[in-house]
């Protein structure tokens, strides 16, 4: 994914530089939006996000865990986030690149394997129940 484009988009909408090490609320919210979009929309892992921004992964985890509450409590954050999502929806094709597609592929392949395993286990349980019913 082209993180520079995402950072520029966040900077244009919020009016603040997300990564200037400020602890002021607008800067914290701008960083939070960046983490949230990378994690939710582009399926970037927390560790990968932490490496991109040179932060500990617990910082990313903390931010992502609190993001939804912050959005509910802060109208400005909600407005910024929704505006950025709207722009992303309109320009989705521009944000796709080989790395992002590959990451999505890996994620979907793993998800597919998990679902196959769940289906197999459910079928086994169903067969066991059928066999137990027949023997009674």
PDB file of C-alpha atoms in Angstrom:
ATOM      1  CA  UNK A   1       0.000   0.000   0.000  1.00  0.00           C
ATOM      2  CA  UNK A   2       1.092   3.525  -0.600  1.00  0.00           C
ATOM      3  CA  UNK A   3       1.327   4.763   2.966  1.00  0.00           C
ATOM      4  CA  UNK A   4       2.661   8.142   1.848  1.00  0.00           C
ATOM      5  CA  UNK A   5      -0.611   8.808   0.018  1.00  0.00           C
ATOM      6  CA  UNK A   6      -2.575   7.805   3.100  1.00  0.00           C
ATOM      7  CA  UNK A   7      -0.469  10.064   5.333  1.00  0.00           C
ATOM      8  CA  UNK A   8      -0.955  12.948   2.882  1.00  0.00           C
ATOM      9  CA  UNK A   9      -4.697  12.340   2.828  1.00  0.00           C
ATOM     10  CA  UNK A  10      -4.844  12.303   6.639  1.00  0.00           C
ATOM     11  CA  UNK A  11      -2.722  15.467   6.798  1.00  0.00           C
ATOM     12  CA  UNK A  12      -4.972  17.247   4.272  1.00  0.00           C
ATOM     13  CA  UNK A  13      -8.187  16.368   6.073  1.00  0.00           C
ATOM     14  CA  UNK A  14      -7.027  16.809   9.673  1.00  0.00           C
ATOM     15  CA  UNK A  15      -4.703  19.729   9.073  1.00  0.00           C
ATOM     16  CA  UNK A  16      -2.018  18.208  11.306  1.00  0.00           C
ATOM     17  CA  UNK A  17       1.152  16.221  10.761  1.00  0.00           C
ATOM     18  CA  UNK A  18       0.398  12.768  12.193  1.00  0.00           C
ATOM     19  CA  UNK A  19       3.997  11.824  12.982  1.00  0.00           C
ATOM     20  CA  UNK A  20       5.567  14.912  14.515  1.00  0.00           C
ATOM     21  CA  UNK A  21       5.767  13.268  18.002  1.00  0.00           C
ATOM     22  CA  UNK A  22       3.258  15.705  19.465  1.00  0.00           C
ATOM     23  CA  UNK A  23       0.917  14.432  22.167  1.00  0.00           C
ATOM     24  CA  UNK A  24      -1.718  16.994  21.293  1.00  0.00           C
ATOM     25  CA  UNK A  25      -5.124  15.457  20.694  1.00  0.00           C
ATOM     26  CA  UNK A  26      -5.357  16.237  16.952  1.00  0.00           C
ATOM     27  CA  UNK A  27      -1.993  14.577  16.323  1.00  0.00           C
ATOM     28  CA  UNK A  28      -2.910  11.541  18.416  1.00  0.00           C
ATOM     29  CA  UNK A  29      -6.187  11.238  16.492  1.00  0.00           C
ATOM     30  CA  UNK A  30      -4.406  11.576  13.138  1.00  0.00           C
ATOM     31  CA  UNK A  31      -2.047   8.733  14.085  1.00  0.00           C
ATOM     32  CA  UNK A  32      -4.984   6.676  15.356  1.00  0.00           C
ATOM     33  CA  UNK A  33      -6.781   7.069  12.026  1.00  0.00           C
ATOM     34  CA  UNK A  34      -3.633   5.947  10.208  1.00  0.00           C
ATOM     35  CA  UNK A  35      -3.304   2.822  12.381  1.00  0.00           C
ATOM     36  CA  UNK A  36      -7.018   2.024  12.140  1.00  0.00           C
ATOM     37  CA  UNK A  37      -7.113   2.253   8.345  1.00  0.00           C
ATOM     38  CA  UNK A  38      -3.949   0.196   7.920  1.00  0.00           C
ATOM     39  CA  UNK A  39      -5.263  -2.463  10.296  1.00  0.00           C
ATOM     40  CA  UNK A  40      -8.922  -2.662   9.264  1.00  0.00           C
ATOM     41  CA  UNK A  41      -8.911  -1.723   5.628  1.00  0.00           C
ATOM     42  CA  UNK A  42      -5.547  -2.976   4.415  1.00  0.00           C
ATOM     43  CA  UNK A  43      -5.194  -5.907   6.848  1.00  0.00           C
ATOM     44  CA  UNK A  44      -1.762  -4.793   8.004  1.00  0.00           C
ATOM     45  CA  UNK A  45      -0.715  -6.544  11.203  1.00  0.00           C
ATOM     46  CA  UNK A  46      -0.121  -4.565  14.368  1.00  0.00           C
ATOM     47  CA  UNK A  47       3.536  -5.544  14.329  1.00  0.00           C
ATOM     48  CA  UNK A  48       3.911  -4.398  10.716  1.00  0.00           C
ATOM     49  CA  UNK A  49       2.230  -1.092  11.560  1.00  0.00           C
ATOM     50  CA  UNK A  50       4.574  -0.636  14.522  1.00  0.00           C
ATOM     51  CA  UNK A  51       7.557  -1.246  12.269  1.00  0.00           C
ATOM     52  CA  UNK A  52       6.314   1.265   9.687  1.00  0.00           C
ATOM     53  CA  UNK A  53       5.970   4.015  12.288  1.00  0.00           C
ATOM     54  CA  UNK A  54       8.829   2.973  14.583  1.00  0.00           C
ATOM     55  CA  UNK A  55       6.596   2.465  17.627  1.00  0.00           C
ATOM     56  CA  UNK A  56       6.173  -0.468  19.992  1.00  0.00           C
ATOM     57  CA  UNK A  57       3.364  -2.790  18.915  1.00  0.00           C
ATOM     58  CA  UNK A  58       1.648  -2.215  22.273  1.00  0.00           C
ATOM     59  CA  UNK A  59       1.208   1.436  21.298  1.00  0.00           C
ATOM     60  CA  UNK A  60      -0.631   0.333  18.167  1.00  0.00           C
ATOM     61  CA  UNK A  61      -2.676  -2.187  20.150  1.00  0.00           C
ATOM     62  CA  UNK A  62      -3.646   0.442  22.738  1.00  0.00           C
ATOM     63  CA  UNK A  63      -4.699   2.901  20.047  1.00  0.00           C
ATOM     64  CA  UNK A  64      -6.746   0.342  18.118  1.00  0.00           C
ATOM     65  CA  UNK A  65      -8.429  -0.881  21.310  1.00  0.00           C
ATOM     66  CA  UNK A  66      -9.546   2.660  22.180  1.00  0.00           C
ATOM     67  CA  UNK A  67     -10.310   3.969  18.695  1.00  0.00           C
ATOM     68  CA  UNK A  68     -14.018   3.066  18.563  1.00  0.00           C
ATOM     69  CA  UNK A  69     -14.652   4.680  21.941  1.00  0.00           C
ATOM     70  CA  UNK A  70     -12.788   7.806  20.879  1.00  0.00           C
ATOM     71  CA  UNK A  71     -14.863   8.028  17.690  1.00  0.00           C
ATOM     72  CA  UNK A  72     -18.075   7.842  19.717  1.00  0.00           C
ATOM     73  CA  UNK A  73     -16.887  10.520  22.140  1.00  0.00           C
ATOM     74  CA  UNK A  74     -15.277  12.978  19.731  1.00  0.00           C
ATOM     75  CA  UNK A  75     -17.209  14.506  16.831  1.00  0.00           C
ATOM     76  CA  UNK A  76     -14.088  15.907  15.189  1.00  0.00           C
ATOM     77  CA  UNK A  77     -12.376  12.491  15.115  1.00  0.00           C
ATOM     78  CA  UNK A  78     -15.542  10.900  13.766  1.00  0.00           C
ATOM     79  CA  UNK A  79     -15.808  13.527  11.040  1.00  0.00           C
ATOM     80  CA  UNK A  80     -12.147  13.172  10.047  1.00  0.00           C
ATOM     81  CA  UNK A  81     -12.325   9.378   9.972  1.00  0.00           C
ATOM     82  CA  UNK A  82     -15.550   9.274   7.955  1.00  0.00           C
ATOM     83  CA  UNK A  83     -14.183  11.855   5.482  1.00  0.00           C
ATOM     84  CA  UNK A  84     -11.006   9.849   4.952  1.00  0.00           C
ATOM     85  CA  UNK A  85     -12.981   6.633   4.468  1.00  0.00           C
ATOM     86  CA  UNK A  86     -15.171   8.375   1.872  1.00  0.00           C
ATOM     87  CA  UNK A  87     -12.108   9.517  -0.066  1.00  0.00           C
ATOM     88  CA  UNK A  88     -10.605   6.039   0.156  1.00  0.00           C
ATOM     89  CA  UNK A  89     -13.831   4.505  -1.131  1.00  0.00           C
ATOM     90  CA  UNK A  90     -13.737   6.835  -4.117  1.00  0.00           C
ATOM     91  CA  UNK A  91     -10.060   6.231  -4.840  1.00  0.00           C
ATOM     92  CA  UNK A  92      -9.806   2.573  -3.810  1.00  0.00           C
ATOM     93  CA  UNK A  93      -8.123   1.520  -7.021  1.00  0.00           C
ATOM     94  CA  UNK A  94      -5.300   4.035  -6.564  1.00  0.00           C
ATOM     95  CA  UNK A  95      -4.457   2.623  -3.129  1.00  0.00           C
ATOM     96  CA  UNK A  96      -4.022  -0.920  -4.374  1.00  0.00           C
ATOM     97  CA  UNK A  97      -0.517  -2.011  -5.166  1.00  0.00           C
ATOM     98  CA  UNK A  98       1.284  -5.331  -5.369  1.00  0.00           C
ATOM     99  CA  UNK A  99       2.281  -5.412  -1.685  1.00  0.00           C
ATOM    100  CA  UNK A 100      -1.257  -4.698  -0.553  1.00  0.00           C
ATOM    101  CA  UNK A 101      -2.760  -7.275  -2.893  1.00  0.00           C
ATOM    102  CA  UNK A 102      -0.232  -9.859  -1.716  1.00  0.00           C
ATOM    103  CA  UNK A 103      -0.957  -9.082   1.951  1.00  0.00           C
ATOM    104  CA  UNK A 104      -4.678  -9.466   1.294  1.00  0.00           C
ATOM    105  CA  UNK A 105      -4.038 -12.725  -0.541  1.00  0.00           C
ATOM    106  CA  UNK A 106      -2.045 -14.149   2.391  1.00  0.00           C
ATOM    107  CA  UNK A 107      -4.701 -13.002   4.849  1.00  0.00           C
ATOM    108  CA  UNK A 108      -7.531 -14.511   2.793  1.00  0.00           C
ATOM    109  CA  UNK A 109      -5.655 -17.768   2.270  1.00  0.00           C
ATOM    110  CA  UNK A 110      -5.138 -18.127   6.030  1.00  0.00           C
ATOM    111  CA  UNK A 111      -8.772 -17.234   6.660  1.00  0.00           C
ATOM    112  CA  UNK A 112      -9.830 -19.825   4.088  1.00  0.00           C
ATOM    113  CA  UNK A 113      -7.760 -22.541   5.779  1.00  0.00           C
ATOM    114  CA  UNK A 114      -9.288 -21.694   9.155  1.00  0.00           C
ATOM    115  CA  UNK A 115     -12.782 -21.876   7.700  1.00  0.00           C
ATOM    116  CA  UNK A 116     -12.032 -25.225   6.028  1.00  0.00           C
ATOM    117  CA  UNK A 117     -10.860 -26.590   9.370  1.00  0.00           C
ATOM    118  CA  UNK A 118     -14.002 -25.330  11.105  1.00  0.00           C
ATOM    119  CA  UNK A 119     -16.215 -26.914   8.445  1.00  0.00           C
ATOM    120  CA  UNK A 120     -14.353 -30.214   8.756  1.00  0.00           C
ATOM    121  CA  UNK A 121     -14.756 -30.179  12.554  1.00  0.00           C
ATOM    122  CA  UNK A 122     -18.443 -29.340  12.301  1.00  0.00           C
ATOM    123  CA  UNK A 123     -18.994 -32.198   9.841  1.00  0.00           C
ATOM    124  CA  UNK A 124     -17.241 -34.597  12.202  1.00  0.00           C
ATOM    125  CA  UNK A 125     -19.425 -33.467  15.098  1.00  0.00           C
ATOM    126  CA  UNK A 126     -22.537 -33.795  12.970  1.00  0.00           C
ATOM    127  CA  UNK A 127     -21.595 -37.326  11.926  1.00  0.00           C
ATOM    128  CA  UNK A 128     -20.873 -38.256  15.543  1.00  0.00           C
ATOM    129  CA  UNK A 129     -24.298 -36.997  16.615  1.00  0.00           C
ATOM    130  CA  UNK A 130     -25.975 -38.891  13.772  1.00  0.00           C
ATOM    131  CA  UNK A 131     -24.129 -42.076  14.711  1.00  0.00           C
ATOM    132  CA  UNK A 132     -25.060 -41.657  18.382  1.00  0.00           C
ATOM    133  CA  UNK A 133     -28.717 -41.125  17.425  1.00  0.00           C
ATOM    134  CA  UNK A 134     -28.762 -44.268  15.252  1.00  0.00           C
ATOM    135  CA  UNK A 135     -27.233 -46.439  17.964  1.00  0.00           C
ATOM    136  CA  UNK A 136     -29.863 -45.403  20.531  1.00  0.00           C
TER     137      UNK A 136
END
